PDB file of C-alpha atoms and ligand atoms in Angstrom:
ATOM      1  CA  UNK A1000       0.000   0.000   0.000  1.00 53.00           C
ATOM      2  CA  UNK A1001       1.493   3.313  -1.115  1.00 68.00           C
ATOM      3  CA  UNK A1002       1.404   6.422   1.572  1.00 79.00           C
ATOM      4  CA  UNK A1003       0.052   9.899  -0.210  1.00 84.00           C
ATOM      5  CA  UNK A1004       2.607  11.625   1.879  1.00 90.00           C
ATOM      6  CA  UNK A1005       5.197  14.834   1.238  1.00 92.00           C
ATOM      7  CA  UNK A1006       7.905  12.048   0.068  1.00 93.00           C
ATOM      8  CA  UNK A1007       5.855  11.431  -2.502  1.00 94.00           C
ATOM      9  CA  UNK A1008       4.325  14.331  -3.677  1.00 95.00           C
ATOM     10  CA  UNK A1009       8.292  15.677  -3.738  1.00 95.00           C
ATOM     11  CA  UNK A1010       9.383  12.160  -5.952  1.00 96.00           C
ATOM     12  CA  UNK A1011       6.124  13.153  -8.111  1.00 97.00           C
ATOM     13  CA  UNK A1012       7.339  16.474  -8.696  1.00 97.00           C
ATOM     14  CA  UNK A1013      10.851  15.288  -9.213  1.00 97.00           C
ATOM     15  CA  UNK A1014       9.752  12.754 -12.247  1.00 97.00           C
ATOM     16  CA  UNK A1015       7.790  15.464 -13.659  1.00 97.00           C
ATOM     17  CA  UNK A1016      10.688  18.087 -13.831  1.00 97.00           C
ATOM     18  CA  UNK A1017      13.165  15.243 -15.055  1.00 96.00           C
ATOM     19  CA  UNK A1018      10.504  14.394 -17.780  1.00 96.00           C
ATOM     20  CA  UNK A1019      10.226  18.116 -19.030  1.00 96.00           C
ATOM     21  CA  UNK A1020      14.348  18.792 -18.717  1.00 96.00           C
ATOM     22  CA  UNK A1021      14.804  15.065 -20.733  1.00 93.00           C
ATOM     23  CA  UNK A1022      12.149  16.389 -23.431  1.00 93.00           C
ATOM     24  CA  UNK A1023      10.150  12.841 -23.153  1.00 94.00           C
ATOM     25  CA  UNK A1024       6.738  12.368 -22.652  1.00 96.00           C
ATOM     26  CA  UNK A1025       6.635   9.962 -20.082  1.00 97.00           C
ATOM     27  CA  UNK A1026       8.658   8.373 -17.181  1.00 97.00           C
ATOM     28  CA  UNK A1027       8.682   5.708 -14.955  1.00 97.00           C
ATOM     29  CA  UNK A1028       9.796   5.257 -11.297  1.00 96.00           C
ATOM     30  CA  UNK A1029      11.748   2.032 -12.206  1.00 93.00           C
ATOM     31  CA  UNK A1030      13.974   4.586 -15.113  1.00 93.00           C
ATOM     32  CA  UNK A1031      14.759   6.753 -11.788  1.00 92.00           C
ATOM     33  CA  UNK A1032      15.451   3.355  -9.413  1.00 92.00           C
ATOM     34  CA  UNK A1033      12.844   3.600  -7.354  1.00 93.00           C
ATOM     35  CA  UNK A1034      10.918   0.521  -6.649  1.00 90.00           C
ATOM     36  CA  UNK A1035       7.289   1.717  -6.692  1.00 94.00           C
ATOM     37  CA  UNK A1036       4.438   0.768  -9.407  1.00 96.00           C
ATOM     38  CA  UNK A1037       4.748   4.827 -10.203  1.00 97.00           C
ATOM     39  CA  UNK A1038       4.580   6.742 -13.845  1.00 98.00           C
ATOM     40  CA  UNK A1039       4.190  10.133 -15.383  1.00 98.00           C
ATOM     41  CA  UNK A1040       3.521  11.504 -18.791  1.00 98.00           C
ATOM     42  CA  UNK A1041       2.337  14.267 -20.558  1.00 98.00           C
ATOM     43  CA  UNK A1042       1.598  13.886 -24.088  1.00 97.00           C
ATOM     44  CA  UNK A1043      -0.347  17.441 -24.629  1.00 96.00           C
ATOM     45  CA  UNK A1044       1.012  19.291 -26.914  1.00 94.00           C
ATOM     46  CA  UNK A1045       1.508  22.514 -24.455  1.00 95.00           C
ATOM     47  CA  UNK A1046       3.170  20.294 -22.338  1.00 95.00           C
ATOM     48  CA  UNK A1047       1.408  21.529 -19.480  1.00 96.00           C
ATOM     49  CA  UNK A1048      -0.677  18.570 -18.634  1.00 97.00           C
ATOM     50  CA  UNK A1049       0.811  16.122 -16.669  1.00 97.00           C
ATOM     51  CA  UNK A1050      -0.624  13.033 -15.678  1.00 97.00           C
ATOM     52  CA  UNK A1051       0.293  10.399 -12.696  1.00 98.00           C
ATOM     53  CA  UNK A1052      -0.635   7.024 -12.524  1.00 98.00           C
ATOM     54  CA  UNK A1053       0.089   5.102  -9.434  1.00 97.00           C
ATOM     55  CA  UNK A1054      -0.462   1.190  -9.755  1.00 97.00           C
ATOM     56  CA  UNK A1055      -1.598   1.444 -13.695  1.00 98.00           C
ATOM     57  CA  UNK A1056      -3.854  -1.407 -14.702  1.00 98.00           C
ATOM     58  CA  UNK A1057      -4.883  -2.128 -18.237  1.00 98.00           C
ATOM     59  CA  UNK A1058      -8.558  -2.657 -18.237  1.00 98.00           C
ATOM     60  CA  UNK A1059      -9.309  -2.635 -21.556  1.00 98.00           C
ATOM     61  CA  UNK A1060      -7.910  -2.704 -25.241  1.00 98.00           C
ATOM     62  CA  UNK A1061      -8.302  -2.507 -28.537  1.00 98.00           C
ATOM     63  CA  UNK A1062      -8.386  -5.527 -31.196  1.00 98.00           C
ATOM     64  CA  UNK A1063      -6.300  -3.532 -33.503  1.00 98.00           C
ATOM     65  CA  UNK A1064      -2.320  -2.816 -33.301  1.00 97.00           C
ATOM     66  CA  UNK A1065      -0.899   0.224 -34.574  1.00 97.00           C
ATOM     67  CA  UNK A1066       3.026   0.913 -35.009  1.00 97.00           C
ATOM     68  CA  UNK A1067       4.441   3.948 -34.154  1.00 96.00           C
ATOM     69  CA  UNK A1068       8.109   5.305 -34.085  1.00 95.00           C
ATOM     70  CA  UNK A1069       9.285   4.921 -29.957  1.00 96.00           C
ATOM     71  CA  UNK A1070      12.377   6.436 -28.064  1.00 94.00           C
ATOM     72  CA  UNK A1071      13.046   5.961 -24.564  1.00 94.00           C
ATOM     73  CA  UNK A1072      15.582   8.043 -22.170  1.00 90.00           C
ATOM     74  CA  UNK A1073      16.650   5.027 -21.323  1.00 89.00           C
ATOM     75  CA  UNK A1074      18.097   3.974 -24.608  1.00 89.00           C
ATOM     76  CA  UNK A1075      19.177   7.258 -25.877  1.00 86.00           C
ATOM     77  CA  UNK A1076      19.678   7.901 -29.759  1.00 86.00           C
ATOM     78  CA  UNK A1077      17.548   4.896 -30.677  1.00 90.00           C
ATOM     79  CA  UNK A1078      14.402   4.974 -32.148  1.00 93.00           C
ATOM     80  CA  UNK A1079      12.310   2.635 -33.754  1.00 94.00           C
ATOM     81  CA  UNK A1080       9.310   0.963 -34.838  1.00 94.00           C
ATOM     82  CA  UNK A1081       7.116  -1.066 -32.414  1.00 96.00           C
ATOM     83  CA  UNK A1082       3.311  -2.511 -32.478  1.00 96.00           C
ATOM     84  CA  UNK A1083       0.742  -1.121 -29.752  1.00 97.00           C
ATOM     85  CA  UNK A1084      -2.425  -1.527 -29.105  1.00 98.00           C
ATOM     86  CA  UNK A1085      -4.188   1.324 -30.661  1.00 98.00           C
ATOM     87  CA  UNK A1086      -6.340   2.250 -27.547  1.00 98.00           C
ATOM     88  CA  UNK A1087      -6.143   1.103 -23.886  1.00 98.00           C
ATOM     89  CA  UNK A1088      -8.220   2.014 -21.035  1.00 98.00           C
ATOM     90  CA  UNK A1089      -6.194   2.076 -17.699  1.00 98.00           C
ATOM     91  CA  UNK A1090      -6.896   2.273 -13.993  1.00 98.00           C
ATOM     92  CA  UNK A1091      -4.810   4.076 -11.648  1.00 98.00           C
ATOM     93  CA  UNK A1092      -4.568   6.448  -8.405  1.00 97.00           C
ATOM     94  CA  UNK A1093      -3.730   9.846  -9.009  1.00 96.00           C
ATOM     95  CA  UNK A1094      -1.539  11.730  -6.720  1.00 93.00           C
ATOM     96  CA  UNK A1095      -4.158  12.678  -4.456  1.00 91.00           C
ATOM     97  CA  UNK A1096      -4.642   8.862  -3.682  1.00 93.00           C
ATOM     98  CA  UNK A1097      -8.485   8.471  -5.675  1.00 95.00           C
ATOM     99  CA  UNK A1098      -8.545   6.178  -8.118  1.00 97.00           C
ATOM    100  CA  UNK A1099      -9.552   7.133 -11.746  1.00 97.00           C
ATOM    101  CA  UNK A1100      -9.665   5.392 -15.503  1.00 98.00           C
ATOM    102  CA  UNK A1101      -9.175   6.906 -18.471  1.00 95.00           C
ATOM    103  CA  UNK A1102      -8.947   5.490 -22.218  1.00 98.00           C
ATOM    104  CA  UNK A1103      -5.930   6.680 -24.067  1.00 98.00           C
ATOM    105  CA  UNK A1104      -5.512   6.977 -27.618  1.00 97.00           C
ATOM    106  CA  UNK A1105      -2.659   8.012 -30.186  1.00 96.00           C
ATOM    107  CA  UNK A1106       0.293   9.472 -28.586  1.00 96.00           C
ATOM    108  CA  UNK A1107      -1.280   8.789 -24.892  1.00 97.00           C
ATOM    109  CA  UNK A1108      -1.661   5.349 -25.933  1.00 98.00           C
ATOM    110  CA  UNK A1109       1.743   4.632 -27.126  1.00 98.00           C
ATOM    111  CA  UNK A1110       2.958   6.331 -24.068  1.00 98.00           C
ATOM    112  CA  UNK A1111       0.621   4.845 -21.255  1.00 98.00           C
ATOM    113  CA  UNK A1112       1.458   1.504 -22.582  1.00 98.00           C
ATOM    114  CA  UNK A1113       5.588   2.344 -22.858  1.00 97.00           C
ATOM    115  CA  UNK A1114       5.866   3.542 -19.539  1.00 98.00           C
ATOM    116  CA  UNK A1115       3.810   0.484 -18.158  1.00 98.00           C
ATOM    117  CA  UNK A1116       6.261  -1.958 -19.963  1.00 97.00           C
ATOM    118  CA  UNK A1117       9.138   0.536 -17.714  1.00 96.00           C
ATOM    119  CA  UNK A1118       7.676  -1.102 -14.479  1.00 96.00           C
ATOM    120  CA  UNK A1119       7.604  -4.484 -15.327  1.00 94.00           C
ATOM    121  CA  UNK A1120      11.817  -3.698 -16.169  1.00 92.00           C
ATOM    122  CA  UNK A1121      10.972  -4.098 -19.765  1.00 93.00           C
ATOM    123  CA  UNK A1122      12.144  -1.738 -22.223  1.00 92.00           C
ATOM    124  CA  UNK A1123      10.592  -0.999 -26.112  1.00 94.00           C
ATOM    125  CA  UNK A1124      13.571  -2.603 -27.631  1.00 92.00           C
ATOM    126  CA  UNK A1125      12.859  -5.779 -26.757  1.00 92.00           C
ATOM    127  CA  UNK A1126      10.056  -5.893 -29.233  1.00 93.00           C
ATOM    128  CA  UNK A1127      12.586  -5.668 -32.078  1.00 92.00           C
ATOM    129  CA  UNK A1128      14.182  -8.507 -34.145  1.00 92.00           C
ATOM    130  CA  UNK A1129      17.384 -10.459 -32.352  1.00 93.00           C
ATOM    131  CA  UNK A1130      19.567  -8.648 -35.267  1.00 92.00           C
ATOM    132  CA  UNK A1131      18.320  -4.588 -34.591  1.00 91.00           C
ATOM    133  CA  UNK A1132      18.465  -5.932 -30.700  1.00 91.00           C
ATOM    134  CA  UNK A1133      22.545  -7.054 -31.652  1.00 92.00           C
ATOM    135  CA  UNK A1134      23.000  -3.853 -33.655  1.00 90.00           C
ATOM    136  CA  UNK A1135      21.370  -1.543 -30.608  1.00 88.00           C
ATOM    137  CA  UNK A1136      24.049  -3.320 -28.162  1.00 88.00           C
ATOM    138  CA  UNK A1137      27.337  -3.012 -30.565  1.00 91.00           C
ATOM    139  CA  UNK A1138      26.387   0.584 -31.047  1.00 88.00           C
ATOM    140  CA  UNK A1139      25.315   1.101 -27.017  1.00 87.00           C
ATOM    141  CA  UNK A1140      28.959  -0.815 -26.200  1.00 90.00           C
ATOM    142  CA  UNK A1141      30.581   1.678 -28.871  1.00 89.00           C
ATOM    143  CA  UNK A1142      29.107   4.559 -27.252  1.00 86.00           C
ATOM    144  CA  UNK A1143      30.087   3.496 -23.939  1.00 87.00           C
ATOM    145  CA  UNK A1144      34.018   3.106 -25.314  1.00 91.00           C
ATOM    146  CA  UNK A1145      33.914   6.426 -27.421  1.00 89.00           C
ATOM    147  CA  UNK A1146      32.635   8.309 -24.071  1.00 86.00           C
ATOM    148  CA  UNK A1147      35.371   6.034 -21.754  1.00 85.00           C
ATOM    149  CA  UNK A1148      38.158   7.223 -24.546  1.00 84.00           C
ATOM    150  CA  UNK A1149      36.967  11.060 -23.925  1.00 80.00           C
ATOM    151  CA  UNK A1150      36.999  10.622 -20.348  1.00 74.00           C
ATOM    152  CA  UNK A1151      40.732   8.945 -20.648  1.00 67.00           C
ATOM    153  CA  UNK A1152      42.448  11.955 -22.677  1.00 58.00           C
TER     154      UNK A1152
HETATM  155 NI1  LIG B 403      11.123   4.606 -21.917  1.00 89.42          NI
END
């Protein structure tokens, strides 16, 4: 059972203002290490909606799939194609601990269902073929040597 106290109406505000600096629309507790079924996204196009789901559930979904181009902070610089559903209705608690549904579509629905994947540790690229998946590491593991080699100099 999560406590609607100042710790985490602070980690709430926290997410949000590391999801506006980062320039993504969503972000998950589990991409910040902290253990808690906890997400927020904003997908309006003011960027001055955010929303916050604690303890998402999917309650409903479409038939159809959609693909749609994804990116995650996690995985900087890599972007690719991945099949959704095109709606989903979720259940959640806000942040003032009353529970509320909504159904997302589009952009929201790409998101919600991204950021869900977060807290189950499982990240969009693992819907991609073993070979992109082998490409994504050699160029993550290249990355990682090329920033090493800076540091060294
Ligand atoms: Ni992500």
């Amino acid at each position: 059972m999560q406590a609607f106290d100042a710790k985490l109406a602070r980690l709430i505000d926290d997410m949000i203002e590391t999801m506006y600096e980062a320039d993504g629309v969503g972000l998950a507790a589990t991409q910040v290490d902290v253990h808690l079924r906890l997400l927020v996204m904003d997908t309006s196009e003011a960027r001055d909606q955010p929303q916050v789901l604690i303890n998402p559930e999917l309650v409903a979904h479409s038939e159809e799939w959609k693909l749609n181009e994804e990116g995650c902070l996690s995985v900087p610089t890599i972007y690719d194609q991945v099949e959704r559903y095109a709606w989903v209705t979720v259940r959640a608690t806000g942040r003032d601990g009353e529970p509320f549904e909504f159904k997302a579509e589009g952009l929201a629905a790409v998101c919600v269902q991204h950021e869900m994947d977060h807290l189950l540790g499982k990240v969009f690229v693992e819907y991609l073929s073993p070979l992109k998946r082998e490409r994504i590491k050699t160029k993550m593991i290249k990355k990682a040597r090329d920033e090493q080699g800076r540091r060294g100099r």
